[in-house]
PDB file of C-alpha atoms in Angstrom:
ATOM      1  CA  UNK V 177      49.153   4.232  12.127  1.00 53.00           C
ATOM      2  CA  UNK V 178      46.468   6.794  12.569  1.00 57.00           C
ATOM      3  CA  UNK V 179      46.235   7.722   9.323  1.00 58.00           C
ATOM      4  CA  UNK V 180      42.700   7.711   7.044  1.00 56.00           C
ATOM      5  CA  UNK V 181      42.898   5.949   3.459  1.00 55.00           C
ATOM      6  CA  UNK V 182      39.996   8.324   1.708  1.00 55.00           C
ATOM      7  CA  UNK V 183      38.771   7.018  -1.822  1.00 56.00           C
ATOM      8  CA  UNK V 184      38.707   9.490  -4.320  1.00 55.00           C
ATOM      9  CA  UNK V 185      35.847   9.898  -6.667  1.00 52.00           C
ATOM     10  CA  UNK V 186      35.846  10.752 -10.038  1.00 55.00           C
ATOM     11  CA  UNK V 187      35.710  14.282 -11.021  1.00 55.00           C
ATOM     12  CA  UNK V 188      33.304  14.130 -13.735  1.00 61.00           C
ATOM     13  CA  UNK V 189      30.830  12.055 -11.753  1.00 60.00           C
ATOM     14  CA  UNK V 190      28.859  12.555  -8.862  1.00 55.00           C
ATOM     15  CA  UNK V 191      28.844   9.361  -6.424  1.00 50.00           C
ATOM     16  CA  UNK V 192      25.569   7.218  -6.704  1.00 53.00           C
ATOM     17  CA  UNK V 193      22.191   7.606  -4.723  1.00 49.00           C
ATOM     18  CA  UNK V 194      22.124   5.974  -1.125  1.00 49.00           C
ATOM     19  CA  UNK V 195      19.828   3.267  -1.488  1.00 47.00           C
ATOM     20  CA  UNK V 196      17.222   3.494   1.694  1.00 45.00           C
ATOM     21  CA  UNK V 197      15.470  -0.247   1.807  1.00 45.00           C
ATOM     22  CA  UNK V 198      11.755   0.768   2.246  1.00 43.00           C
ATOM     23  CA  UNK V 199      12.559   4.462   0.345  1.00 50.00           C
ATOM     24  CA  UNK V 200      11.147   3.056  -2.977  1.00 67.00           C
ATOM     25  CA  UNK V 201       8.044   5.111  -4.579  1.00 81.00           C
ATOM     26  CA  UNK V 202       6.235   1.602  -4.330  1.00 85.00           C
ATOM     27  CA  UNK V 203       6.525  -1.686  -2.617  1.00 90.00           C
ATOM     28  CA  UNK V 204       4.964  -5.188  -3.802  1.00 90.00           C
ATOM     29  CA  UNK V 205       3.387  -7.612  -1.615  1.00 94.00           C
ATOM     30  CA  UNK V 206       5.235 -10.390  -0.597  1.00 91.00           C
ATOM     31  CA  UNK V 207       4.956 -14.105   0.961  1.00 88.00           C
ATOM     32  CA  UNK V 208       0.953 -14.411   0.087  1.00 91.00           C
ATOM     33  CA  UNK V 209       0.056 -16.251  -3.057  1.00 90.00           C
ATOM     34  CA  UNK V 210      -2.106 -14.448  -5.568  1.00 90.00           C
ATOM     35  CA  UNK V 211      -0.973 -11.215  -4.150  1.00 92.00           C
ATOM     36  CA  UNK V 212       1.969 -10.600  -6.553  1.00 89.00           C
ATOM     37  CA  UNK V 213       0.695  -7.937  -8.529  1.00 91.00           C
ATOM     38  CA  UNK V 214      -0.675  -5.753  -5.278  1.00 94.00           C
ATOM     39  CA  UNK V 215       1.662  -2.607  -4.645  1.00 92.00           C
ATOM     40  CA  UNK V 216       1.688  -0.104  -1.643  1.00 93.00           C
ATOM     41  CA  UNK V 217       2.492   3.596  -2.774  1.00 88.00           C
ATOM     42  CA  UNK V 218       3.594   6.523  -2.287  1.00 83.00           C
ATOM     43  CA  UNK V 219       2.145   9.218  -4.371  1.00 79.00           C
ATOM     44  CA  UNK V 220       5.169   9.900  -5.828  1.00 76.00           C
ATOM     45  CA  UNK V 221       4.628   6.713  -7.274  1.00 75.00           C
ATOM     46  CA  UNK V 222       2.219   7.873  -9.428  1.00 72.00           C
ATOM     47  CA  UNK V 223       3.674  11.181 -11.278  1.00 69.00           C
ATOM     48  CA  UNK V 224       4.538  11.165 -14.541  1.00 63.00           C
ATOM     49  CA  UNK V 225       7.894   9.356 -15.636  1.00 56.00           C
ATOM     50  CA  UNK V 226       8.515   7.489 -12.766  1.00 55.00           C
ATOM     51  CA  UNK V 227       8.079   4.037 -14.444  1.00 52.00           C
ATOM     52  CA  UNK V 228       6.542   2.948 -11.437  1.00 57.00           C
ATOM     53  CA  UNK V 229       2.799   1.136 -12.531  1.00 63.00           C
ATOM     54  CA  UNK V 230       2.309   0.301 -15.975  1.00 63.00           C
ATOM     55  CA  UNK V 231      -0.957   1.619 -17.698  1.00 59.00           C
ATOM     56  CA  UNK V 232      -3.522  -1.026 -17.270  1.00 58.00           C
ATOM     57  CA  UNK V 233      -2.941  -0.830 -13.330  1.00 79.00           C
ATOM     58  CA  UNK V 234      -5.936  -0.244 -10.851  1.00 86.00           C
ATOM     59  CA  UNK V 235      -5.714   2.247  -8.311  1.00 88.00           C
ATOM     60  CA  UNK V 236      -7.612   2.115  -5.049  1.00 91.00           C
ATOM     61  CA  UNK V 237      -7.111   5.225  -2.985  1.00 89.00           C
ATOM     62  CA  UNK V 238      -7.835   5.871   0.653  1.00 91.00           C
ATOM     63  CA  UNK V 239      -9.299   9.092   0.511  1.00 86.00           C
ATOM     64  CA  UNK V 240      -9.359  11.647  -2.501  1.00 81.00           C
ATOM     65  CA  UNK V 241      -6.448  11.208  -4.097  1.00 74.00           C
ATOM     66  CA  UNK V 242      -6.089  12.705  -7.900  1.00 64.00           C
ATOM     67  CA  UNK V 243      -4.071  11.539 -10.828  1.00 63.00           C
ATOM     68  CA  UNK V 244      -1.649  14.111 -12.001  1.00 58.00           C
ATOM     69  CA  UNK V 245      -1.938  14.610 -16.113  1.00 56.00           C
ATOM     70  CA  UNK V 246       1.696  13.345 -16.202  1.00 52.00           C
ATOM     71  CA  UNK V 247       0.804   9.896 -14.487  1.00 55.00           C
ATOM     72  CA  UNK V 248       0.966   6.763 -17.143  1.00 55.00           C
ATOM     73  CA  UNK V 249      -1.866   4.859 -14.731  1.00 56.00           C
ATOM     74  CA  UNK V 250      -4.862   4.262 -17.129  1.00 57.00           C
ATOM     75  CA  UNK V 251      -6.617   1.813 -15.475  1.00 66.00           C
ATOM     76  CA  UNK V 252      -9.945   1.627 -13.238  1.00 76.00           C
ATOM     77  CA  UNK V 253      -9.716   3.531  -9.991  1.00 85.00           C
ATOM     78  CA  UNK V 254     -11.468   3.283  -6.945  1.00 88.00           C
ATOM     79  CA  UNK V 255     -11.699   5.394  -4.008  1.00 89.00           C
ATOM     80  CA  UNK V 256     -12.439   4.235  -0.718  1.00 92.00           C
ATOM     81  CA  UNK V 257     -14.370   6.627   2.408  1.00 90.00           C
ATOM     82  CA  UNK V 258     -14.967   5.961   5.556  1.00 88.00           C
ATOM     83  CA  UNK V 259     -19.064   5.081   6.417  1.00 89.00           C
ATOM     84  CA  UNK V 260     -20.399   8.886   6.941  1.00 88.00           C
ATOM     85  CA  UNK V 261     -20.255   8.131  11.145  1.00 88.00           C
ATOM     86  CA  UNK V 262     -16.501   7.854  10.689  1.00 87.00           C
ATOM     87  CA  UNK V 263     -16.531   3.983  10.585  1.00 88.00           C
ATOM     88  CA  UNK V 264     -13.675   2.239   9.189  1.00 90.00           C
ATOM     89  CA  UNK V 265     -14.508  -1.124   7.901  1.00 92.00           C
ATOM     90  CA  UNK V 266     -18.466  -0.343   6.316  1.00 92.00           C
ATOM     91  CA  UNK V 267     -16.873   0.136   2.797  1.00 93.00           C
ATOM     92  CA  UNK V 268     -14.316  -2.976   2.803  1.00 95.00           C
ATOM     93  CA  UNK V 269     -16.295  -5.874   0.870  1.00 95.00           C
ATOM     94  CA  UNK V 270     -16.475  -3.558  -1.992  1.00 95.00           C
ATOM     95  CA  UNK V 271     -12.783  -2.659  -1.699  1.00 95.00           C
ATOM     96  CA  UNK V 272     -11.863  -6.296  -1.537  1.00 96.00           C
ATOM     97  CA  UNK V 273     -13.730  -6.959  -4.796  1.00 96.00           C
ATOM     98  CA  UNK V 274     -12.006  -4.301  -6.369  1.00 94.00           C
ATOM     99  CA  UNK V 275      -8.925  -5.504  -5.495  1.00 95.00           C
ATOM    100  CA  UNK V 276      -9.570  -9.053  -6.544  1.00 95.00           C
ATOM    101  CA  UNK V 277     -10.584  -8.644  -9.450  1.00 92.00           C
ATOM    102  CA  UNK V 278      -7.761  -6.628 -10.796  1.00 91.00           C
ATOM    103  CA  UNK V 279      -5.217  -9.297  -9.212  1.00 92.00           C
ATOM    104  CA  UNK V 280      -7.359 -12.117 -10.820  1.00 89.00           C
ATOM    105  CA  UNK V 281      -6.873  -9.902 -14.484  1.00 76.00           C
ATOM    106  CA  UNK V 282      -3.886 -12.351 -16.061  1.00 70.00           C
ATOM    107  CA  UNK V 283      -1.485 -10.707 -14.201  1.00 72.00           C
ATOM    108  CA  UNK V 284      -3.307  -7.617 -13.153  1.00 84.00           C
ATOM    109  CA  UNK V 285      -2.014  -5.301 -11.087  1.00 88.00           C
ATOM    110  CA  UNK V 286      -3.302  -3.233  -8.149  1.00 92.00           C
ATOM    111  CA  UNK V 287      -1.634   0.404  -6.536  1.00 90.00           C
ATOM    112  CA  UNK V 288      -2.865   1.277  -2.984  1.00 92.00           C
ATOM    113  CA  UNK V 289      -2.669   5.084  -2.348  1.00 90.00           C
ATOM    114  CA  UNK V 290      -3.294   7.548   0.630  1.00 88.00           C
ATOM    115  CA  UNK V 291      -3.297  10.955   0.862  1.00 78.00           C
ATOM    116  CA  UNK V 292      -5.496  11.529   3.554  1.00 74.00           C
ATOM    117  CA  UNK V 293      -4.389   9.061   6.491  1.00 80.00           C
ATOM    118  CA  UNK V 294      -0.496   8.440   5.201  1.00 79.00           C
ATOM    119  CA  UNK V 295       0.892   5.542   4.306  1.00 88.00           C
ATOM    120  CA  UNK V 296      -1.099   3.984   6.709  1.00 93.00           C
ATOM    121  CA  UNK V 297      -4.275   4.122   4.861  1.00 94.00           C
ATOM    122  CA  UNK V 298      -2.988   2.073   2.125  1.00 94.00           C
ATOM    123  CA  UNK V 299      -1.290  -0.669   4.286  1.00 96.00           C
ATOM    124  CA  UNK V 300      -4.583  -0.449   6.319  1.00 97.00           C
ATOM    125  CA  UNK V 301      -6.731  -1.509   3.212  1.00 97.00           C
ATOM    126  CA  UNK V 302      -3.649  -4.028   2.005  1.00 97.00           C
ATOM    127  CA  UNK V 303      -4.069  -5.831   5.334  1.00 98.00           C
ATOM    128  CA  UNK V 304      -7.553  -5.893   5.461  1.00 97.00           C
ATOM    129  CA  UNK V 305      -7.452  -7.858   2.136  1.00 98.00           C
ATOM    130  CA  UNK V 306      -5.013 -10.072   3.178  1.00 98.00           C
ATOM    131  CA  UNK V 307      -6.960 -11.003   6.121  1.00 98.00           C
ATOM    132  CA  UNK V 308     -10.478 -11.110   4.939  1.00 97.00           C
ATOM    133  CA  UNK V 309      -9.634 -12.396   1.171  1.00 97.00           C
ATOM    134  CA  UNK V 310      -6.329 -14.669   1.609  1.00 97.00           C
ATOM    135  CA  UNK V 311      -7.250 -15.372   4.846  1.00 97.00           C
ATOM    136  CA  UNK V 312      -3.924 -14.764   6.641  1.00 97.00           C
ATOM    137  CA  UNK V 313      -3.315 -13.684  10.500  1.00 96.00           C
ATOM    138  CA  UNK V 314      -3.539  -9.908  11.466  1.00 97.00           C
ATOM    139  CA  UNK V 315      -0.214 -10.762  12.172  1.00 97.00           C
ATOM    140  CA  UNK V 316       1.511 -11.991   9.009  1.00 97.00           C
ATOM    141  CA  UNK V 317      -1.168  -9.564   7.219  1.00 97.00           C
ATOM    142  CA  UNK V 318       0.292  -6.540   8.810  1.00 97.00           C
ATOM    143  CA  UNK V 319       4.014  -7.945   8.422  1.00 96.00           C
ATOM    144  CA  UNK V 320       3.525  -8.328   4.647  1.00 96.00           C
ATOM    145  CA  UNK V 321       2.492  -4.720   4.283  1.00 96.00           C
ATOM    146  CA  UNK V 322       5.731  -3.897   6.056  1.00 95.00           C
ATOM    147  CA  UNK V 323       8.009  -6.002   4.294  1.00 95.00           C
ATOM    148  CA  UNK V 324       7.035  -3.886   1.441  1.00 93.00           C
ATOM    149  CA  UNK V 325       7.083  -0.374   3.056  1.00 91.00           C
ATOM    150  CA  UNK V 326       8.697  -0.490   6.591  1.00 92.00           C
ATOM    151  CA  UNK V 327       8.477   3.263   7.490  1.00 89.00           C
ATOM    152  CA  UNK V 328       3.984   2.997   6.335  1.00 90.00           C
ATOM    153  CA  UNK V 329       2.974   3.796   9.962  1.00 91.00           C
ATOM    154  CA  UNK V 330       0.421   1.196  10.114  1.00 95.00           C
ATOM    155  CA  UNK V 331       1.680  -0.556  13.753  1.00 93.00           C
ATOM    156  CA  UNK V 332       1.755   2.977  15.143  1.00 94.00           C
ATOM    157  CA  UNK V 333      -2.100   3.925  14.323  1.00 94.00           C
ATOM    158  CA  UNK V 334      -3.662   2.372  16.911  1.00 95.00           C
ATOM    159  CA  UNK V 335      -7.118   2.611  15.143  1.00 95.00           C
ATOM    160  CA  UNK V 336      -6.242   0.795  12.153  1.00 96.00           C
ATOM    161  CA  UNK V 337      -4.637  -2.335  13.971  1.00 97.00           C
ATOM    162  CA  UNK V 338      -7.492  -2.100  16.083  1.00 97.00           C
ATOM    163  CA  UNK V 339      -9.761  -2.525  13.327  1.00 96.00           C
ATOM    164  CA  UNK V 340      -7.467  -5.088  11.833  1.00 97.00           C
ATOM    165  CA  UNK V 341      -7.408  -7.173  15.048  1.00 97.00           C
ATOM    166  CA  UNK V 342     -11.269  -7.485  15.054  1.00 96.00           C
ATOM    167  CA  UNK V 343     -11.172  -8.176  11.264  1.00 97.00           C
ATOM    168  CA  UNK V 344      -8.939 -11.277  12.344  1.00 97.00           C
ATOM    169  CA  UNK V 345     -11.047 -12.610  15.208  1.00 97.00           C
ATOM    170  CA  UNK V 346     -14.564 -12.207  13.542  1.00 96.00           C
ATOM    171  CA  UNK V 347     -14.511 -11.463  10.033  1.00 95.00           C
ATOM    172  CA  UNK V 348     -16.437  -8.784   8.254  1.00 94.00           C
ATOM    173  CA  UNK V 349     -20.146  -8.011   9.774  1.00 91.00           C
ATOM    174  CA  UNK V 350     -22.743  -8.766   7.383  1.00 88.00           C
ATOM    175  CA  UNK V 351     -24.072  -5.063   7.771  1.00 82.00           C
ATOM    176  CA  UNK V 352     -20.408  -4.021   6.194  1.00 79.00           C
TER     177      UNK V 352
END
């Protein structure tokens, strides 16, 4: 009574890593057909040895966001500004393309990056996809993106789900 059983560890070994759900370098898309190969990162993700993306991946950045000479990604990037008067959505049909098209690549795959907003960025340009090209809910859109990366930040920046929300009610505007 009162006393502790403590499990002893092996001297020679150090116990394993705590496994953090959400703590990967990448998560993949879930729950939307099509979307299999489509990946929100980190940009850890993307140095050199991590295993993460295989070589004929494409890489859509939100903002700048440079390859380090160590990374094994090879395939066609794509970076993606806001409209010069700060507008989030001008740039998205292209983005969408870009995206499609290396999902529709027999098994292509597709790594979302940002430096310059967070996490966010990425799951902002994931759920825009998901809503204007799979045509799912904001909703489900923006749960997918955190399925794969809880702790992205996306439901906390109010301009992004704002953005999202109108994406869901009216589509893209044909000036975008």
């Amino acid at each position: 009574r009162g006393m502790a059983i403590i499990e002893e560890f092996d001297a020679d070994e150090a116990p394993g890593p705590v496994q953090v759900p959400g703590a990967e370098h990448s998560g993949r898309i879930t729950g939307c057909a099509g979307c299999e190969g489509l990946h929100i990162c980190s940009e850890l993700a993307f140095e050199g040895g991590t295993n993460v993306l295989s070589k004929s991946t494409r890489v859509l950045s939100f903002g700048e966001f440079l390859l380090d000479d160590s990374s094994d990604v090879l395939g066609p990037n794509m970076v993606y500004h806001r409209a010069e008067n700060g507008a989030l959505i001008t740039h998205l049909r292209v983005a969408c393309k870009f995206i499609s098209a290396g999902l529709s690549n027999n098994g292509g795959e597709v790594a979302v990056v940002s430096e310059a907003e967070g996490e966010a960025g990425a799951a902002f340009l994931i759920a825009s996809f998901l809503i204007l090209v799979k045509k799912l809910d904001t909703e489900k859109a923006v749960d997918a993106v955190l399925r794969a990366r809880p702790m992205n930040g996306l439901s906390d920046h109010p301009e992004f789900m704002k953005n999202l929300r109108f994406l869901g009610r009216n589509g893209l505007p044909d000036w975008a």
